[in-house]
Amino acid sequence: MWEESDVQLVLVEWLKPHEEIKVKARDKLLDMTKRWGGYTKPLLVDMNTGAILDGHHRLSVARELGLSKIPAICLNYLSSEEIILELWPSSVLESITKSMVIDMCESDDLFPPKTTKHTTIFDLPPILVSLDELK
């Protein structure tokens, strides 16, 4: 089970997305993040590559705010049984593998929004990391 102590602050510049975001959803989250004065949910990230597994919109918010760090839980994605990869029903892909996600992160391309769905065995812990801590 993940706890608040599993959350670490990682450099925004280290992180690599694998799919595009929906700008409207990001703008709504940006507004909420400003109102909360911080982040209430960590990103889920591969510790070896910086690949974002969950939190593309949160990364985009961090970039919009000019933050240098962001809260994340880092795990070994390819060997972890705590995270399950699926496709969203609206995905244009027939199938997906964890290696395909890593390959996309390391390329100059991105999957369309809501291509992959990562679910975890344990819920991400609720947090509150202030924007001041992330500058």
PDB file of C-alpha atoms in Angstrom:
ATOM      1  CA  MET A   1       0.000   0.000   0.000  1.00  0.00           C
ATOM      2  CA  TRP A   2       1.347   3.423  -0.965  1.00  0.00           C
ATOM      3  CA  GLU A   3       1.605   6.091   1.667  1.00  0.00           C
ATOM      4  CA  GLU A   4       2.514   9.752   1.723  1.00  0.00           C
ATOM      5  CA  SER A   5       6.104   8.763   2.595  1.00  0.00           C
ATOM      6  CA  ASP A   6       6.373   7.049  -0.830  1.00  0.00           C
ATOM      7  CA  VAL A   7       5.922  10.411  -2.555  1.00  0.00           C
ATOM      8  CA  GLN A   8       9.056  12.201  -3.673  1.00  0.00           C
ATOM      9  CA  LEU A   9       9.655  15.464  -5.488  1.00  0.00           C
ATOM     10  CA  VAL A  10      11.071  14.895  -8.977  1.00  0.00           C
ATOM     11  CA  LEU A  11      12.326  17.388 -11.540  1.00  0.00           C
ATOM     12  CA  VAL A  12       9.710  18.393 -14.105  1.00  0.00           C
ATOM     13  CA  GLU A  13      12.353  18.347 -16.858  1.00  0.00           C
ATOM     14  CA  TRP A  14      13.091  14.631 -16.156  1.00  0.00           C
ATOM     15  CA  LEU A  15       9.530  13.533 -16.892  1.00  0.00           C
ATOM     16  CA  LYS A  16       8.469  12.130 -20.266  1.00  0.00           C
ATOM     17  CA  PRO A  17       4.845  11.965 -21.424  1.00  0.00           C
ATOM     18  CA  HIS A  18       3.578   9.207 -23.714  1.00  0.00           C
ATOM     19  CA  GLU A  19       0.230  10.709 -24.681  1.00  0.00           C
ATOM     20  CA  GLU A  20      -1.272  14.088 -25.470  1.00  0.00           C
ATOM     21  CA  ILE A  21      -3.519  15.951 -23.055  1.00  0.00           C
ATOM     22  CA  LYS A  22      -6.922  17.557 -23.405  1.00  0.00           C
ATOM     23  CA  VAL A  23      -6.299  21.296 -23.009  1.00  0.00           C
ATOM     24  CA  LYS A  24      -9.754  21.959 -21.511  1.00  0.00           C
ATOM     25  CA  ALA A  25      -9.146  19.344 -18.823  1.00  0.00           C
ATOM     26  CA  ARG A  26      -5.700  20.797 -18.109  1.00  0.00           C
ATOM     27  CA  ASP A  27      -7.099  24.320 -17.787  1.00  0.00           C
ATOM     28  CA  LYS A  28      -9.738  23.116 -15.324  1.00  0.00           C
ATOM     29  CA  LEU A  29      -7.057  21.313 -13.299  1.00  0.00           C
ATOM     30  CA  LEU A  30      -4.832  24.406 -13.455  1.00  0.00           C
ATOM     31  CA  ASP A  31      -7.616  26.472 -11.910  1.00  0.00           C
ATOM     32  CA  MET A  32      -8.210  23.872  -9.187  1.00  0.00           C
ATOM     33  CA  THR A  33      -4.485  23.575  -8.425  1.00  0.00           C
ATOM     34  CA  LYS A  34      -4.232  27.332  -7.971  1.00  0.00           C
ATOM     35  CA  ARG A  35      -7.288  27.321  -5.675  1.00  0.00           C
ATOM     36  CA  TRP A  36      -5.885  24.452  -3.605  1.00  0.00           C
ATOM     37  CA  GLY A  37      -2.487  26.141  -3.538  1.00  0.00           C
ATOM     38  CA  GLY A  38      -0.739  22.885  -4.376  1.00  0.00           C
ATOM     39  CA  TYR A  39      -0.905  19.322  -5.608  1.00  0.00           C
ATOM     40  CA  THR A  40      -3.306  16.858  -3.961  1.00  0.00           C
ATOM     41  CA  LYS A  41      -2.340  13.760  -5.964  1.00  0.00           C
ATOM     42  CA  PRO A  42       1.121  12.539  -7.013  1.00  0.00           C
ATOM     43  CA  LEU A  43       2.068  11.435 -10.499  1.00  0.00           C
ATOM     44  CA  LEU A  44       2.921   7.804 -11.125  1.00  0.00           C
ATOM     45  CA  VAL A  45       6.288   7.537 -12.887  1.00  0.00           C
ATOM     46  CA  ASP A  46       8.702   4.871 -14.107  1.00  0.00           C
ATOM     47  CA  MET A  47      11.848   5.216 -11.971  1.00  0.00           C
ATOM     48  CA  ASN A  48      14.168   4.167 -14.793  1.00  0.00           C
ATOM     49  CA  THR A  49      13.001   6.416 -17.633  1.00  0.00           C
ATOM     50  CA  GLY A  50      10.870   9.195 -16.134  1.00  0.00           C
ATOM     51  CA  ALA A  51       7.915   7.937 -18.178  1.00  0.00           C
ATOM     52  CA  ILE A  52       4.631   9.303 -16.864  1.00  0.00           C
ATOM     53  CA  LEU A  53       2.136   6.533 -16.270  1.00  0.00           C
ATOM     54  CA  ASP A  54      -0.541   8.629 -14.601  1.00  0.00           C
ATOM     55  CA  GLY A  55      -0.538  12.418 -14.437  1.00  0.00           C
ATOM     56  CA  HIS A  56      -0.068  13.942 -17.891  1.00  0.00           C
ATOM     57  CA  HIS A  57      -2.436  16.812 -17.080  1.00  0.00           C
ATOM     58  CA  ARG A  58      -0.700  17.412 -13.733  1.00  0.00           C
ATOM     59  CA  LEU A  59       2.634  17.673 -15.571  1.00  0.00           C
ATOM     60  CA  SER A  60       1.144  20.173 -18.011  1.00  0.00           C
ATOM     61  CA  VAL A  61      -0.147  22.233 -15.071  1.00  0.00           C
ATOM     62  CA  ALA A  62       3.352  22.224 -13.542  1.00  0.00           C
ATOM     63  CA  ARG A  63       4.787  23.492 -16.812  1.00  0.00           C
ATOM     64  CA  GLU A  64       2.127  26.208 -17.074  1.00  0.00           C
ATOM     65  CA  LEU A  65       2.980  27.339 -13.534  1.00  0.00           C
ATOM     66  CA  GLY A  66       6.724  27.246 -14.210  1.00  0.00           C
ATOM     67  CA  LEU A  67       7.351  24.697 -11.446  1.00  0.00           C
ATOM     68  CA  SER A  68      10.696  22.910 -11.269  1.00  0.00           C
ATOM     69  CA  LYS A  69       9.508  19.933  -9.183  1.00  0.00           C
ATOM     70  CA  ILE A  70       6.391  17.832  -8.908  1.00  0.00           C
ATOM     71  CA  PRO A  71       5.267  15.130  -6.427  1.00  0.00           C
ATOM     72  CA  ALA A  72       5.489  11.581  -7.767  1.00  0.00           C
ATOM     73  CA  ILE A  73       5.571   7.947  -6.800  1.00  0.00           C
ATOM     74  CA  CYS A  74       8.330   6.229  -8.764  1.00  0.00           C
ATOM     75  CA  LEU A  75       8.274   2.506  -9.451  1.00  0.00           C
ATOM     76  CA  ASN A  76       9.868  -0.024 -11.762  1.00  0.00           C
ATOM     77  CA  TYR A  77       7.135  -0.024 -14.394  1.00  0.00           C
ATOM     78  CA  LEU A  78       8.241  -2.966 -16.521  1.00  0.00           C
ATOM     79  CA  SER A  79       8.511  -5.372 -13.592  1.00  0.00           C
ATOM     80  CA  SER A  80       5.847  -3.971 -11.257  1.00  0.00           C
ATOM     81  CA  GLU A  81       2.702  -5.969 -10.678  1.00  0.00           C
ATOM     82  CA  GLU A  82       1.170  -3.007  -8.811  1.00  0.00           C
ATOM     83  CA  ILE A  83       0.228  -1.245 -12.049  1.00  0.00           C
ATOM     84  CA  ILE A  84      -1.964  -2.632 -14.813  1.00  0.00           C
ATOM     85  CA  LEU A  85      -1.983  -1.280 -18.361  1.00  0.00           C
ATOM     86  CA  GLU A  86      -5.158  -1.246 -20.444  1.00  0.00           C
ATOM     87  CA  LEU A  87      -6.525   0.664 -23.412  1.00  0.00           C
ATOM     88  CA  TRP A  88      -9.420   3.094 -23.092  1.00  0.00           C
ATOM     89  CA  PRO A  89     -12.470   1.882 -25.090  1.00  0.00           C
ATOM     90  CA  SER A  90     -12.093   4.835 -27.477  1.00  0.00           C
ATOM     91  CA  SER A  91      -8.436   4.039 -28.231  1.00  0.00           C
ATOM     92  CA  VAL A  92      -7.419   3.621 -31.863  1.00  0.00           C
ATOM     93  CA  LEU A  93      -4.950   0.881 -30.912  1.00  0.00           C
ATOM     94  CA  GLU A  94      -5.792  -2.822 -30.941  1.00  0.00           C
ATOM     95  CA  SER A  95      -3.339  -3.673 -28.166  1.00  0.00           C
ATOM     96  CA  ILE A  96      -0.695  -2.079 -25.942  1.00  0.00           C
ATOM     97  CA  THR A  97       2.299  -3.238 -23.921  1.00  0.00           C
ATOM     98  CA  LYS A  98       4.360  -1.563 -21.241  1.00  0.00           C
ATOM     99  CA  SER A  99       7.324  -1.594 -23.625  1.00  0.00           C
ATOM    100  CA  MET A 100       5.251   0.325 -26.202  1.00  0.00           C
ATOM    101  CA  VAL A 101       4.538   2.996 -23.567  1.00  0.00           C
ATOM    102  CA  ILE A 102       8.259   3.332 -22.750  1.00  0.00           C
ATOM    103  CA  ASP A 103       9.152   3.437 -26.454  1.00  0.00           C
ATOM    104  CA  MET A 104       6.635   6.247 -27.019  1.00  0.00           C
ATOM    105  CA  CYS A 105       8.084   8.228 -24.100  1.00  0.00           C
ATOM    106  CA  GLU A 106      11.515   7.986 -25.624  1.00  0.00           C
ATOM    107  CA  SER A 107      10.329   9.041 -29.095  1.00  0.00           C
ATOM    108  CA  ASP A 108       9.297  12.445 -30.422  1.00  0.00           C
ATOM    109  CA  ASP A 109       5.691  11.263 -30.828  1.00  0.00           C
ATOM    110  CA  LEU A 110       2.751  10.924 -28.447  1.00  0.00           C
ATOM    111  CA  PHE A 111      -0.322   8.720 -28.397  1.00  0.00           C
ATOM    112  CA  PRO A 112      -3.656  10.581 -28.667  1.00  0.00           C
ATOM    113  CA  PRO A 113      -5.307  11.605 -25.365  1.00  0.00           C
ATOM    114  CA  LYS A 114      -6.892   8.770 -23.371  1.00  0.00           C
ATOM    115  CA  THR A 115      -5.115   5.973 -25.248  1.00  0.00           C
ATOM    116  CA  THR A 116      -3.688   4.175 -22.229  1.00  0.00           C
ATOM    117  CA  LYS A 117      -5.266   3.556 -18.871  1.00  0.00           C
ATOM    118  CA  HIS A 118      -3.030   2.671 -15.954  1.00  0.00           C
ATOM    119  CA  THR A 119      -4.760   1.285 -12.900  1.00  0.00           C
ATOM    120  CA  THR A 120      -3.050   0.491  -9.657  1.00  0.00           C
ATOM    121  CA  ILE A 121      -3.617  -2.170  -7.047  1.00  0.00           C
ATOM    122  CA  PHE A 122      -3.347   0.538  -4.370  1.00  0.00           C
ATOM    123  CA  ASP A 123      -4.869   4.009  -4.499  1.00  0.00           C
ATOM    124  CA  LEU A 124      -2.466   6.920  -4.757  1.00  0.00           C
ATOM    125  CA  PRO A 125      -2.216   8.603  -1.348  1.00  0.00           C
ATOM    126  CA  PRO A 126      -3.882  11.976  -0.800  1.00  0.00           C
ATOM    127  CA  ILE A 127      -1.245  14.672  -0.393  1.00  0.00           C
ATOM    128  CA  LEU A 128      -0.899  18.420  -0.218  1.00  0.00           C
ATOM    129  CA  VAL A 129       2.382  19.757  -1.551  1.00  0.00           C
ATOM    130  CA  SER A 130       2.308  23.541  -1.791  1.00  0.00           C
ATOM    131  CA  LEU A 131       3.157  25.358  -4.998  1.00  0.00           C
ATOM    132  CA  ASP A 132       5.883  27.210  -3.086  1.00  0.00           C
ATOM    133  CA  GLU A 133       7.634  23.885  -2.373  1.00  0.00           C
ATOM    134  CA  LEU A 134       7.583  23.053  -6.098  1.00  0.00           C
ATOM    135  CA  LYS A 135       9.038  26.278  -7.522  1.00  0.00           C
TER     136      LYS A 135
END
